[in-house]
Short mmCIF file of C-alpha atoms and ligand atoms in Angstrom, two decimals:
data_model
loop_
_atom_site.label_atom_id
_atom_site.label_comp_id
_atom_site.label_asym_id
_atom_site.label_seq_id
_atom_site.Cartn_x
_atom_site.Cartn_y
_atom_site.Cartn_z
CA MET A 6 10.99 12.95 -2.15
CA THR A 7 8.97 13.28 -5.38
CA ASP A 8 9.62 12.32 -9.00
CA THR A 9 8.80 14.44 -12.00
CA THR A 10 6.01 13.46 -14.33
CA ASP A 11 6.99 11.84 -17.62
CA ALA A 12 3.91 11.48 -19.78
CA GLN A 13 5.97 9.81 -22.51
CA ASN A 14 6.90 6.94 -20.25
CA PRO A 15 3.89 4.96 -19.06
CA GLY A 16 6.01 3.25 -16.41
CA ARG A 17 6.54 6.56 -14.65
CA THR A 18 4.07 8.01 -12.21
CA ASP A 19 2.43 11.38 -11.77
CA SER A 20 3.97 12.61 -8.54
CA ALA A 21 2.76 16.19 -8.63
CA GLN A 22 1.82 17.27 -5.10
CA MET A 23 -1.86 17.07 -4.26
CA THR A 24 -3.22 20.55 -3.60
CA ALA A 25 -6.35 19.58 -1.67
CA VAL A 26 -6.58 21.23 1.76
CA TYR A 27 -9.02 20.48 4.55
CA PRO A 28 -8.42 23.38 6.96
CA GLU A 29 -10.07 21.56 9.87
CA LEU A 30 -7.14 19.12 9.99
CA ALA A 31 -4.53 21.70 11.09
CA GLY A 32 -3.47 21.18 14.71
CA ARG A 33 -4.61 17.58 14.86
CA ALA A 34 -2.25 14.66 15.49
CA ALA A 35 -1.67 11.46 13.52
CA VAL A 36 0.29 8.25 13.89
CA VAL A 37 1.56 6.73 10.62
CA THR A 38 3.26 3.32 10.67
CA GLY A 39 5.73 2.22 8.01
CA ALA A 40 6.61 5.89 7.50
CA ALA A 41 10.36 5.58 6.90
CA ARG A 42 9.82 5.42 3.14
CA GLY A 43 7.25 4.86 0.39
CA MET A 44 3.63 5.72 0.98
CA GLY A 45 4.01 6.15 4.73
CA ALA A 46 6.67 8.83 4.22
CA ALA A 47 4.47 10.58 1.64
CA PHE A 48 1.53 10.48 4.07
CA ALA A 49 3.63 11.97 6.88
CA GLU A 50 4.89 14.74 4.61
CA GLY A 51 1.47 15.48 3.13
CA LEU A 52 -0.17 15.65 6.55
CA ALA A 53 2.56 17.81 8.09
CA THR A 54 2.35 20.17 5.09
CA ARG A 55 -1.29 20.73 6.08
CA GLY A 56 -0.54 21.45 9.73
CA VAL A 57 -1.08 17.95 11.14
CA ASN A 58 1.49 16.81 13.71
CA VAL A 59 2.71 13.31 12.96
CA VAL A 60 4.43 10.49 14.79
CA GLY A 61 6.03 8.54 11.94
CA ALA A 62 6.98 5.05 13.07
CA ASP A 63 8.90 2.23 11.46
CA ILE A 64 10.86 -0.88 12.34
CA ASN A 65 13.78 0.80 10.58
CA ASP A 66 14.20 3.61 13.11
CA GLU A 67 17.40 4.96 11.56
CA GLN A 68 15.69 5.55 8.21
CA MET A 69 12.57 6.78 10.02
CA ASN A 70 14.49 9.45 11.91
CA ALA A 71 16.25 10.52 8.71
CA THR A 72 12.91 10.78 6.89
CA ALA A 73 11.36 12.80 9.73
CA ALA A 74 14.34 15.19 9.73
CA GLU A 75 14.19 15.53 5.94
CA ILE A 76 10.47 16.39 6.02
CA ASN A 77 10.84 18.89 8.87
CA THR A 78 13.77 20.60 7.14
CA SER A 79 11.92 20.74 3.84
CA LEU A 80 8.79 22.21 5.45
CA ALA A 81 10.79 24.80 7.35
CA ALA A 82 12.34 25.96 4.06
CA GLN A 83 8.98 26.41 2.32
CA SER A 84 6.81 29.48 2.69
CA LEU A 85 3.57 27.69 3.49
CA ALA A 86 0.35 29.60 4.02
CA ASP A 87 -0.23 27.86 7.35
CA THR A 88 2.09 26.64 10.09
CA PRO A 89 3.25 23.16 9.17
CA GLY A 90 3.01 20.22 11.52
CA ARG A 91 6.02 18.51 13.02
CA VAL A 92 7.08 14.92 12.26
CA VAL A 93 8.52 12.94 15.16
CA GLY A 94 10.28 9.70 14.25
CA ALA A 95 9.79 6.60 16.42
CA ARG A 96 10.51 2.91 16.29
CA VAL A 97 7.69 0.37 16.14
CA ASP A 98 7.49 -3.29 15.31
CA VAL A 99 3.82 -3.50 14.40
CA THR A 100 3.70 -7.16 15.42
CA ASP A 101 4.30 -6.08 19.03
CA VAL A 102 1.31 -4.98 21.10
CA ALA A 103 3.47 -3.12 23.63
CA ASP A 104 5.20 -1.16 20.84
CA HIS A 105 1.83 0.21 19.76
CA GLU A 106 0.99 1.44 23.23
CA ALA A 107 4.44 3.04 23.46
CA LEU A 108 3.75 4.77 20.15
CA ALA A 109 0.45 6.12 21.43
CA GLN A 110 2.23 7.45 24.51
CA ILE A 111 4.78 9.25 22.31
CA ALA A 112 1.97 10.93 20.38
CA LEU A 113 0.22 11.96 23.61
CA LYS A 114 3.44 13.27 25.15
CA GLU A 115 4.47 15.20 22.02
CA PHE A 116 1.10 16.44 20.83
CA GLY A 117 -1.40 15.80 23.64
CA ARG A 118 -3.88 14.02 21.37
CA ILE A 119 -4.37 11.31 18.77
CA ASP A 120 -6.90 12.06 16.05
CA PHE A 121 -5.75 9.76 13.23
CA TRP A 122 -3.98 6.41 13.06
CA ILE A 123 -2.79 5.07 9.71
CA ASN A 124 -1.89 1.38 9.77
CA ASN A 125 0.37 1.46 6.74
CA ALA A 126 3.35 -0.83 7.51
CA GLY A 127 3.35 -4.00 5.41
CA ILE A 128 5.48 -6.68 3.79
CA PHE A 129 5.08 -8.22 0.33
CA PRO A 130 6.73 -11.66 0.18
CA PHE A 131 6.78 -13.85 -2.92
CA ALA A 132 6.17 -17.62 -3.13
CA PRO A 133 3.98 -19.87 -5.28
CA VAL A 134 1.17 -21.24 -3.11
CA ASP A 135 2.66 -24.73 -2.99
CA GLU A 136 5.90 -23.31 -1.63
CA ILE A 137 4.64 -20.85 1.00
CA SER A 138 6.57 -21.71 4.14
CA PRO A 139 5.14 -21.69 7.65
CA GLU A 140 7.53 -18.83 8.39
CA GLN A 141 6.29 -16.77 5.43
CA ILE A 142 2.58 -17.13 6.14
CA SER A 143 3.14 -16.39 9.83
CA ALA A 144 5.25 -13.32 9.08
CA VAL A 145 2.82 -11.82 6.59
CA LEU A 146 -0.19 -12.37 8.82
CA ASP A 147 1.72 -11.01 11.83
CA VAL A 148 2.80 -7.80 10.10
CA ASN A 149 -0.06 -7.14 7.68
CA VAL A 150 -3.03 -8.31 9.77
CA GLU A 151 -2.07 -8.40 13.44
CA GLY A 152 -0.16 -5.15 12.93
CA VAL A 153 -3.39 -3.49 11.79
CA LEU A 154 -5.42 -4.99 14.63
CA PHE A 155 -2.95 -3.97 17.35
CA GLY A 156 -2.63 -0.49 15.88
CA ALA A 157 -6.40 -0.03 15.80
CA GLN A 158 -6.67 -1.29 19.38
CA ALA A 159 -4.07 1.22 20.58
CA ALA A 160 -5.75 4.00 18.63
CA ALA A 161 -9.18 3.15 20.02
CA ARG A 162 -7.86 3.26 23.60
CA HIS A 163 -6.74 6.87 23.22
CA MET A 164 -8.88 8.53 20.55
CA GLU A 165 -11.78 10.84 21.27
CA PRO A 166 -15.02 10.51 19.28
CA GLY A 167 -14.36 11.92 15.80
CA GLY A 168 -11.10 9.99 15.45
CA ALA A 169 -10.34 8.14 12.23
CA ILE A 170 -8.31 5.03 11.46
CA VAL A 171 -7.21 4.11 7.94
CA ASN A 172 -5.76 0.69 7.12
CA MET A 173 -3.73 -0.16 4.04
CA SER A 174 -5.33 -3.02 2.19
CA SER A 175 -4.54 -3.65 -1.49
CA VAL A 176 -6.07 -4.40 -4.84
CA SER A 177 -4.62 -7.83 -4.01
CA ALA A 178 -7.52 -8.20 -1.57
CA LEU A 179 -9.81 -8.17 -4.61
CA ARG A 180 -7.69 -9.69 -7.42
CA ILE A 181 -5.36 -12.65 -7.22
CA ARG A 182 -1.72 -12.01 -8.08
CA ARG A 183 0.37 -15.10 -8.86
CA GLY A 184 3.08 -15.79 -6.32
CA ARG A 185 1.46 -13.53 -3.75
CA GLY A 186 -0.96 -15.97 -2.13
CA ALA A 187 0.14 -15.14 1.40
CA TYR A 188 0.03 -11.40 0.71
CA CYS A 189 -3.38 -11.52 -1.05
CA THR A 190 -4.79 -13.48 1.89
CA SER A 191 -3.44 -10.96 4.38
CA LYS A 192 -4.85 -7.97 2.51
CA ALA A 193 -8.27 -9.61 2.12
CA ALA A 194 -8.15 -10.06 5.90
CA VAL A 195 -7.31 -6.36 6.33
CA ALA A 196 -10.34 -5.39 4.24
CA HIS A 197 -12.60 -7.60 6.36
CA LEU A 198 -10.99 -6.59 9.64
CA THR A 199 -11.59 -2.95 8.68
CA GLU A 200 -15.32 -3.66 8.46
CA SER A 201 -15.35 -5.37 11.88
CA LEU A 202 -13.44 -2.47 13.39
CA ALA A 203 -15.82 0.03 11.81
CA VAL A 204 -18.87 -1.72 13.22
CA GLU A 205 -17.53 -2.02 16.77
CA LEU A 206 -15.52 1.22 17.04
CA GLY A 207 -18.51 3.11 15.67
CA ASP A 208 -19.80 2.82 19.26
CA LYS A 209 -16.96 5.15 20.27
CA GLY A 210 -17.52 7.55 17.37
CA ILE A 211 -14.37 6.34 15.61
CA ARG A 212 -14.44 5.80 11.85
CA VAL A 213 -12.40 3.02 10.25
CA ASN A 214 -11.77 2.76 6.51
CA SER A 215 -9.23 1.13 4.22
CA ILE A 216 -7.43 2.04 1.04
CA ALA A 217 -6.73 -0.58 -1.61
CA PRO A 218 -3.86 0.65 -3.80
CA GLY A 219 -2.90 -0.94 -7.09
CA TYR A 220 0.68 -0.76 -8.38
CA ILE A 221 2.23 2.23 -6.64
CA ASP A 222 5.76 3.45 -7.29
CA THR A 223 7.65 2.58 -4.10
CA GLU A 224 10.54 0.31 -3.09
CA MET A 225 7.96 -2.46 -2.65
CA THR A 226 7.27 -2.49 -6.39
CA ARG A 227 10.73 -1.47 -7.66
CA TRP A 228 11.17 -4.95 -9.16
CA VAL A 229 8.24 -4.27 -11.52
CA GLN A 230 9.88 -1.20 -12.98
CA GLU A 231 13.24 -2.90 -13.29
CA ASP A 232 11.83 -5.83 -15.32
CA PRO A 233 10.33 -4.71 -18.68
CA ALA A 234 8.23 -7.90 -18.99
CA ALA A 235 6.86 -7.51 -15.47
CA LEU A 236 6.14 -3.82 -16.11
CA LYS A 237 4.24 -4.61 -19.30
CA HIS A 238 2.30 -7.36 -17.52
CA ALA A 239 1.49 -4.98 -14.65
CA LEU A 240 0.36 -2.12 -16.91
CA ASP A 241 -1.72 -4.44 -19.12
CA VAL A 242 -4.20 -4.66 -16.24
CA VAL A 243 -4.24 -0.94 -15.43
CA PRO A 244 -6.89 0.96 -17.42
CA LEU A 245 -4.98 4.22 -16.81
CA HIS A 246 -1.81 2.57 -18.27
CA ARG A 247 0.66 3.73 -15.66
CA LEU A 248 1.76 3.07 -12.11
CA GLY A 249 0.39 5.30 -9.37
CA SER A 250 2.44 7.52 -7.09
CA PRO A 251 2.35 7.69 -3.28
CA GLU A 252 0.92 11.23 -3.61
CA GLU A 253 -2.01 9.81 -5.57
CA VAL A 254 -2.82 7.55 -2.62
CA PHE A 255 -2.42 10.44 -0.20
CA GLY A 256 -5.30 12.37 -1.81
CA PRO A 257 -7.95 9.73 -0.93
CA LEU A 258 -6.33 9.25 2.50
CA LEU A 259 -6.67 12.97 3.20
CA PHE A 260 -10.34 12.84 2.23
CA LEU A 261 -10.96 9.86 4.54
CA LEU A 262 -9.41 11.73 7.48
CA SER A 263 -11.31 14.93 6.79
CA ASP A 264 -14.67 16.04 8.09
CA SER A 265 -15.95 15.68 4.51
CA ALA A 266 -15.86 11.91 5.15
CA ARG A 267 -17.45 12.10 8.60
CA TYR A 268 -20.29 9.72 7.61
CA VAL A 269 -17.97 7.32 5.77
CA THR A 270 -16.91 4.25 7.73
CA GLY A 271 -16.26 0.60 6.96
CA HIS A 272 -15.46 1.53 3.38
CA SER A 273 -12.55 0.60 1.12
CA ILE A 274 -11.37 3.06 -1.52
CA ALA A 275 -9.51 1.44 -4.42
CA VAL A 276 -6.70 3.66 -5.72
CA ASP A 277 -5.57 1.42 -8.53
CA GLY A 278 -6.06 3.13 -11.89
CA GLY A 279 -9.03 0.77 -12.34
CA SER A 280 -7.00 -2.48 -12.18
CA ARG A 281 -9.46 -4.24 -9.88
CA HIS A 282 -11.81 -4.52 -12.90
CA VAL A 283 -9.34 -6.18 -15.30
N1 NAD B 327 3.40 -0.23 -3.33
C1 NAD B 327 2.31 -0.81 -3.76
O1 NAD B 327 2.12 -1.00 -4.96
C2 NAD B 327 1.24 -1.25 -2.79
C3 NAD B 327 0.03 -1.71 -3.32
C4 NAD B 327 -0.98 -2.11 -2.46
C5 NAD B 327 -0.82 -2.02 -1.10
N2 NAD B 327 0.37 -1.58 -0.60
C6 NAD B 327 0.48 -1.51 0.86
O2 NAD B 327 0.75 -0.17 1.25
C7 NAD B 327 1.57 -0.15 2.42
C8 NAD B 327 2.82 0.69 2.17
O3 NAD B 327 3.51 0.12 1.06
P1 NAD B 327 4.83 0.77 0.41
O4 NAD B 327 4.76 0.44 -1.03
O5 NAD B 327 5.00 2.15 0.85
O6 NAD B 327 5.93 -0.20 1.07
P2 NAD B 327 7.46 0.01 1.45
O7 NAD B 327 8.04 -1.36 1.45
O8 NAD B 327 8.09 1.07 0.63
O9 NAD B 327 7.36 0.55 2.95
C9 NAD B 327 6.86 -0.26 3.98
C10 NAD B 327 7.45 0.23 5.28
O10 NAD B 327 6.94 -0.63 6.33
C11 NAD B 327 7.99 -0.89 7.23
N3 NAD B 327 7.75 -2.13 7.97
C12 NAD B 327 7.80 -3.40 7.51
N4 NAD B 327 7.59 -4.26 8.51
C13 NAD B 327 7.37 -3.52 9.63
C14 NAD B 327 7.09 -3.83 10.99
N5 NAD B 327 7.00 -5.10 11.42
N6 NAD B 327 6.91 -2.82 11.86
C15 NAD B 327 7.02 -1.53 11.45
N7 NAD B 327 7.31 -1.17 10.19
C16 NAD B 327 7.48 -2.16 9.29
C17 NAD B 327 9.23 -0.99 6.34
O11 NAD B 327 10.44 -0.82 7.09
C18 NAD B 327 8.98 0.12 5.33
O12 NAD B 327 9.54 1.35 5.74
C19 NAD B 327 1.85 -1.63 2.74
O13 NAD B 327 0.92 -2.08 3.70
C20 NAD B 327 1.63 -2.32 1.42
O14 NAD B 327 1.30 -3.69 1.57
C21 NAD B 327 1.40 -1.20 -1.41
#
C-alpha cells in the first residue's frame, strides 16, 4: 500500500512508514470513515499497526472490505513488537445520520469502546464558480460538512471523556484553488465546525481537532500527477517542492490522538509542505 521514495522526481512522495509510537494507544478503538483507499486506508493501517482496533467505513463497501482484509493479512505476516489491532470493514454513507449510529454500534459490538473517530470521507468536485450546480454544492456540503457533523454527533454519544475526534479539512480552507469553490467552501466550514465542536464537546472531555492537508498523493489528486502542467503548477506553491504522502498525514493524526496532545483541542494542523503560505 506504499510507494518507494524517489528523491530525483519531485512529483513523487516520501511514503516511508512513520515510526512514531504512542504506547498508550494500544487496545483502544477507532472509527475511520473513507477508509477504503487513500488517506483513510493509511490511517487504518497505521493505527492497527500500533495496536488500535479500527472500524474502517466507506460508501464503497466492497473496496472497504478488501482493504480491511489486505491490512489484516499484512499485519499478521509481520513480526510486530506488539499485538496489532484488527480492522473491521463496514459500509457508511456519511450523509446519513442513521448510518453513523450503525457504525458506532459496530465498533461497540466488535471492540466494546470508541476512543477515536476520524471524519475523513470527502469528495472533491470541480466547477468554476459561475457553473457550480445546485446538485454539486448540495453534494459537497452533504458529504464534506454534514458528514463531519453527523460523525462527531455519533462519536460524542458513545465516547468516554478522553476521546478524540479528528476532522479532515484542507489547505483549501485557507487558500483558494480555482475551480474548487464548492470544495474550498466546504473545507472552510469543516475548520470552523471543528472549533464549534471543540468548544461544546469539551464539556464531555472530548477533544476535536482538524488536519488541513495540502497536495497528498491519493486517487483524489491523481489528475495532478498525470498532467505535467498541473503538477508544475501544484508544486510551484509547495515550499518543500513535492507532493505529500498519506503516511505523512498519518504522523500528525497519530499525535493528535495521543495523550501527548491531551491539552490540544479546536486546533487545525496544516500538513501541506508549507503551501498555505504561498
Ligand atoms: N488528497 C489530497 O490532496 C487532500 C488534500 C486535502 C484534504 N483532503 C481530504 O482528505 C480526505 C481523504 O482524501 P483522500 O485523498 O484520501 O481521498 P480519496 O478520494 O482517495 O478517498 C476518499 C474516500 O471517501 C469515500 N467516500 C466518498 N463519499 C463518501 C460517503 N458519502 N460516505 C462514505 N465514504 C465516502 C470514497 O469512497 C473514498 O474511499 C478527504 O476529506 C479530502 O477532502 C485530501
